[in-house]
């Protein structure tokens, strides 16, 4: 699927971020799939929501969206952790070994992103997790895009690409601090994958898995 996908707007109560730090495992524990509680006004009447492959020209806007989405954690993390976390996000934009880098445009403005990886080895540098099917990370939605269904459509596009590539499942990782994000994942059909979870310090990094063959997520909006 090389071309952009025009999708109808739906209603998400929040935007979601899914990232893990390559520069700092401590930051990774906090960031492996962190929800962004979107603020700002709802988006209405601003044109079609489009999901497409990122291009080199998207680099500045992609960085802005990611830092806006994750910037709330500067107040939660220590200064050094936030510096490592921010650096890892920027590094991932340029160097992450992805299968696909998707962006969302609303009315011609880039408002979201998600990165799709082929395995836990590529996504986290953790082959020992034994995930040899696609994983989503760096799922982010700009706060101003709240209510436009951006997170759902980015996940849907990732699931479609994973299925087209022959995968049976799509994984992500999250933690208890991300209750709103977990509710979104569960609403979209993700289920706990207890066998793919791990401890990072004293934090349980939870795994969720979507079975792709018959998921309603891919039966909608054909």
Short mmCIF file of C-alpha atoms in Angstrom, two decimals:
data_model
loop_
_atom_site.label_atom_id
_atom_site.label_comp_id
_atom_site.label_asym_id
_atom_site.label_seq_id
_atom_site.Cartn_x
_atom_site.Cartn_y
_atom_site.Cartn_z
CA UNK A 1 0.00 0.00 0.00
CA UNK A 2 2.13 2.78 -1.24
CA UNK A 3 -0.41 5.55 -1.62
CA UNK A 4 -2.11 7.68 1.02
CA UNK A 5 -5.27 6.39 2.64
CA UNK A 6 -8.22 8.73 3.04
CA UNK A 7 -10.23 7.66 6.05
CA UNK A 8 -13.42 8.98 7.61
CA UNK A 9 -13.18 10.78 10.92
CA UNK A 10 -14.07 8.84 14.04
CA UNK A 11 -14.15 9.81 17.69
CA UNK A 12 -11.12 9.15 19.89
CA UNK A 13 -11.27 10.55 23.40
CA UNK A 14 -7.49 10.90 23.44
CA UNK A 15 -4.33 10.64 21.43
CA UNK A 16 -1.75 7.99 22.23
CA UNK A 17 2.04 7.80 22.15
CA UNK A 18 3.98 4.55 21.96
CA UNK A 19 7.73 4.88 22.27
CA UNK A 20 10.72 3.16 23.84
CA UNK A 21 14.08 4.80 24.46
CA UNK A 22 17.16 3.49 22.68
CA UNK A 23 19.45 5.88 24.53
CA UNK A 24 18.22 5.10 28.05
CA UNK A 25 16.52 1.96 29.34
CA UNK A 26 15.17 3.93 32.29
CA UNK A 27 13.44 6.30 29.92
CA UNK A 28 12.32 3.27 27.92
CA UNK A 29 10.46 1.92 30.94
CA UNK A 30 8.38 5.06 31.17
CA UNK A 31 8.03 5.58 27.45
CA UNK A 32 7.43 2.19 25.89
CA UNK A 33 3.81 3.12 25.13
CA UNK A 34 2.76 6.31 26.84
CA UNK A 35 -0.67 7.87 26.37
CA UNK A 36 -0.88 11.50 25.47
CA UNK A 37 -3.86 13.09 27.15
CA UNK A 38 -4.69 15.43 24.34
CA UNK A 39 -5.58 18.97 25.16
CA UNK A 40 -6.67 21.88 23.06
CA UNK A 41 -9.73 22.24 20.93
CA UNK A 42 -11.49 19.49 19.06
CA UNK A 43 -10.83 19.32 15.36
CA UNK A 44 -13.89 19.84 13.22
CA UNK A 45 -14.46 20.82 9.63
CA UNK A 46 -10.79 20.78 8.73
CA UNK A 47 -10.89 18.36 5.82
CA UNK A 48 -10.14 14.68 5.32
CA UNK A 49 -7.95 12.64 7.61
CA UNK A 50 -5.22 11.02 5.49
CA UNK A 51 -2.77 8.29 6.52
CA UNK A 52 0.33 7.98 4.34
CA UNK A 53 3.98 7.00 4.37
CA UNK A 54 6.30 9.62 5.83
CA UNK A 55 8.75 11.32 3.51
CA UNK A 56 12.03 13.09 4.16
CA UNK A 57 10.19 16.38 3.80
CA UNK A 58 8.03 15.47 6.82
CA UNK A 59 11.03 15.40 9.18
CA UNK A 60 10.49 18.86 10.80
CA UNK A 61 6.73 18.40 11.26
CA UNK A 62 7.19 14.83 12.53
CA UNK A 63 9.66 16.00 15.14
CA UNK A 64 7.28 18.74 16.23
CA UNK A 65 4.34 16.34 16.61
CA UNK A 66 6.39 13.83 18.61
CA UNK A 67 7.82 16.44 20.97
CA UNK A 68 4.40 18.03 21.45
CA UNK A 69 2.88 14.64 22.21
CA UNK A 70 5.59 13.51 24.60
CA UNK A 71 6.48 16.91 26.03
CA UNK A 72 4.13 16.52 28.98
CA UNK A 73 6.58 14.01 30.46
CA UNK A 74 9.22 16.68 30.94
CA UNK A 75 7.31 17.57 34.10
CA UNK A 76 7.15 13.94 35.26
CA UNK A 77 10.66 12.68 34.52
CA UNK A 78 13.85 13.94 36.07
CA UNK A 79 15.77 16.42 33.98
CA UNK A 80 18.33 13.81 32.96
CA UNK A 81 15.71 11.19 32.12
CA UNK A 82 13.75 13.66 30.01
CA UNK A 83 16.94 14.66 28.17
CA UNK A 84 17.64 10.98 27.40
CA UNK A 85 14.02 10.39 26.44
CA UNK A 86 13.92 13.36 24.09
CA UNK A 87 17.23 12.36 22.54
CA UNK A 88 15.95 8.82 21.95
CA UNK A 89 12.83 10.13 20.19
CA UNK A 90 14.92 12.30 17.89
CA UNK A 91 17.33 9.43 17.25
CA UNK A 92 14.44 7.13 16.37
CA UNK A 93 13.11 9.57 13.78
CA UNK A 94 16.36 9.33 11.86
CA UNK A 95 17.70 5.87 12.64
CA UNK A 96 14.95 3.44 13.71
CA UNK A 97 14.96 0.26 11.55
CA UNK A 98 11.30 0.41 10.63
CA UNK A 99 9.10 -1.48 8.20
CA UNK A 100 6.95 1.63 7.79
CA UNK A 101 6.74 5.16 9.13
CA UNK A 102 3.21 6.45 8.86
CA UNK A 103 1.94 9.97 9.38
CA UNK A 104 -1.56 11.38 9.68
CA UNK A 105 -2.62 14.57 7.96
CA UNK A 106 -5.76 16.46 8.85
CA UNK A 107 -6.71 19.22 6.48
CA UNK A 108 -3.22 19.06 5.03
CA UNK A 109 -1.49 19.43 8.41
CA UNK A 110 0.64 16.65 9.88
CA UNK A 111 -0.91 15.75 13.25
CA UNK A 112 0.15 12.19 14.05
CA UNK A 113 2.65 9.40 13.54
CA UNK A 114 3.34 5.74 14.17
CA UNK A 115 6.37 3.56 13.45
CA UNK A 116 5.97 -0.10 12.52
CA UNK A 117 8.75 -2.60 13.28
CA UNK A 118 9.12 -6.22 12.23
CA UNK A 119 10.19 -7.69 15.58
CA UNK A 120 11.09 -7.02 19.20
CA UNK A 121 14.74 -7.21 18.18
CA UNK A 122 14.29 -4.27 15.84
CA UNK A 123 11.75 -2.35 17.92
CA UNK A 124 13.47 -2.60 21.32
CA UNK A 125 16.75 -4.38 20.76
CA UNK A 126 15.23 -7.29 22.72
CA UNK A 127 15.19 -10.47 20.65
CA UNK A 128 14.66 -12.42 23.87
CA UNK A 129 11.01 -11.28 23.91
CA UNK A 130 10.48 -13.60 20.96
CA UNK A 131 8.16 -11.28 19.05
CA UNK A 132 8.79 -11.96 15.38
CA UNK A 133 5.71 -10.14 14.14
CA UNK A 134 5.07 -6.41 13.74
CA UNK A 135 5.19 -4.00 16.69
CA UNK A 136 4.01 -0.40 16.76
CA UNK A 137 5.93 2.36 18.53
CA UNK A 138 6.12 6.14 18.49
CA UNK A 139 2.36 6.37 18.17
CA UNK A 140 1.67 10.05 18.74
CA UNK A 141 -1.08 12.55 18.08
CA UNK A 142 -0.75 16.30 18.40
CA UNK A 143 -2.90 17.66 21.24
CA UNK A 144 -4.77 19.97 18.86
CA UNK A 145 -6.03 16.93 16.89
CA UNK A 146 -8.11 15.52 19.73
CA UNK A 147 -11.38 13.91 18.73
CA UNK A 148 -10.54 13.33 15.07
CA UNK A 149 -9.89 9.58 15.32
CA UNK A 150 -6.21 9.96 14.44
CA UNK A 151 -4.86 7.33 16.84
CA UNK A 152 -7.42 4.75 15.72
CA UNK A 153 -6.66 5.30 12.05
CA UNK A 154 -2.90 5.10 12.57
CA UNK A 155 -3.35 1.78 14.37
CA UNK A 156 -5.73 0.56 11.68
CA UNK A 157 -3.24 1.42 8.93
CA UNK A 158 -0.47 -0.36 10.85
CA UNK A 159 -2.63 -3.45 11.28
CA UNK A 160 -3.49 -3.45 7.58
CA UNK A 161 0.17 -3.30 6.61
CA UNK A 162 1.06 -6.05 9.05
CA UNK A 163 -1.65 -8.31 7.63
CA UNK A 164 -0.61 -7.56 4.06
CA UNK A 165 2.95 -8.54 5.00
CA UNK A 166 1.65 -11.95 6.12
CA UNK A 167 1.68 -11.37 9.88
CA UNK A 168 -0.88 -12.97 12.18
CA UNK A 169 -0.53 -10.46 15.03
CA UNK A 170 0.34 -6.85 15.85
CA UNK A 171 1.97 -6.06 19.21
CA UNK A 172 2.53 -3.02 21.38
CA UNK A 173 3.77 -2.39 24.92
CA UNK A 174 2.37 -0.14 27.64
CA UNK A 175 2.18 0.24 31.44
CA UNK A 176 -0.30 0.94 34.24
CA UNK A 177 0.20 4.70 34.04
CA UNK A 178 -1.43 4.57 30.62
CA UNK A 179 -4.98 3.60 31.54
CA UNK A 180 -6.67 5.72 28.89
CA UNK A 181 -4.43 4.31 26.18
CA UNK A 182 -5.14 0.76 27.34
CA UNK A 183 -8.88 1.41 27.07
CA UNK A 184 -8.39 2.51 23.47
CA UNK A 185 -6.33 -0.57 22.66
CA UNK A 186 -8.90 -2.88 24.21
CA UNK A 187 -11.74 -1.15 22.38
CA UNK A 188 -9.88 -1.79 19.14
CA UNK A 189 -9.54 -5.50 19.95
CA UNK A 190 -6.09 -5.82 21.53
CA UNK A 191 -5.72 -8.45 24.24
CA UNK A 192 -3.03 -8.95 26.89
CA UNK A 193 -0.03 -10.96 25.76
CA UNK A 194 1.29 -12.02 29.16
CA UNK A 195 4.06 -14.10 27.64
CA UNK A 196 5.61 -11.01 26.03
CA UNK A 197 5.78 -8.81 29.12
CA UNK A 198 8.86 -7.87 31.07
CA UNK A 199 10.06 -5.90 34.06
CA UNK A 200 12.10 -2.75 33.57
CA UNK A 201 13.33 -1.89 37.04
CA UNK A 202 10.22 -1.93 39.21
CA UNK A 203 7.89 -1.21 36.27
CA UNK A 204 5.87 -3.95 34.57
CA UNK A 205 5.90 -3.30 30.84
CA UNK A 206 2.68 -4.88 29.61
CA UNK A 207 2.22 -6.34 26.16
CA UNK A 208 -0.91 -6.24 24.04
CA UNK A 209 -1.57 -8.25 20.91
CA UNK A 210 -4.12 -7.88 18.10
CA UNK A 211 -5.12 -10.99 16.16
CA UNK A 212 -5.27 -9.73 12.60
CA UNK A 213 -7.19 -12.40 10.70
CA UNK A 214 -10.70 -11.52 11.86
CA UNK A 215 -10.33 -8.25 13.73
CA UNK A 216 -13.27 -5.86 13.25
CA UNK A 217 -10.69 -3.07 13.03
CA UNK A 218 -9.84 -4.24 9.50
CA UNK A 219 -13.43 -4.98 8.53
CA UNK A 220 -14.44 -1.34 8.94
CA UNK A 221 -14.07 1.48 6.42
CA UNK A 222 -13.14 -0.64 3.41
#
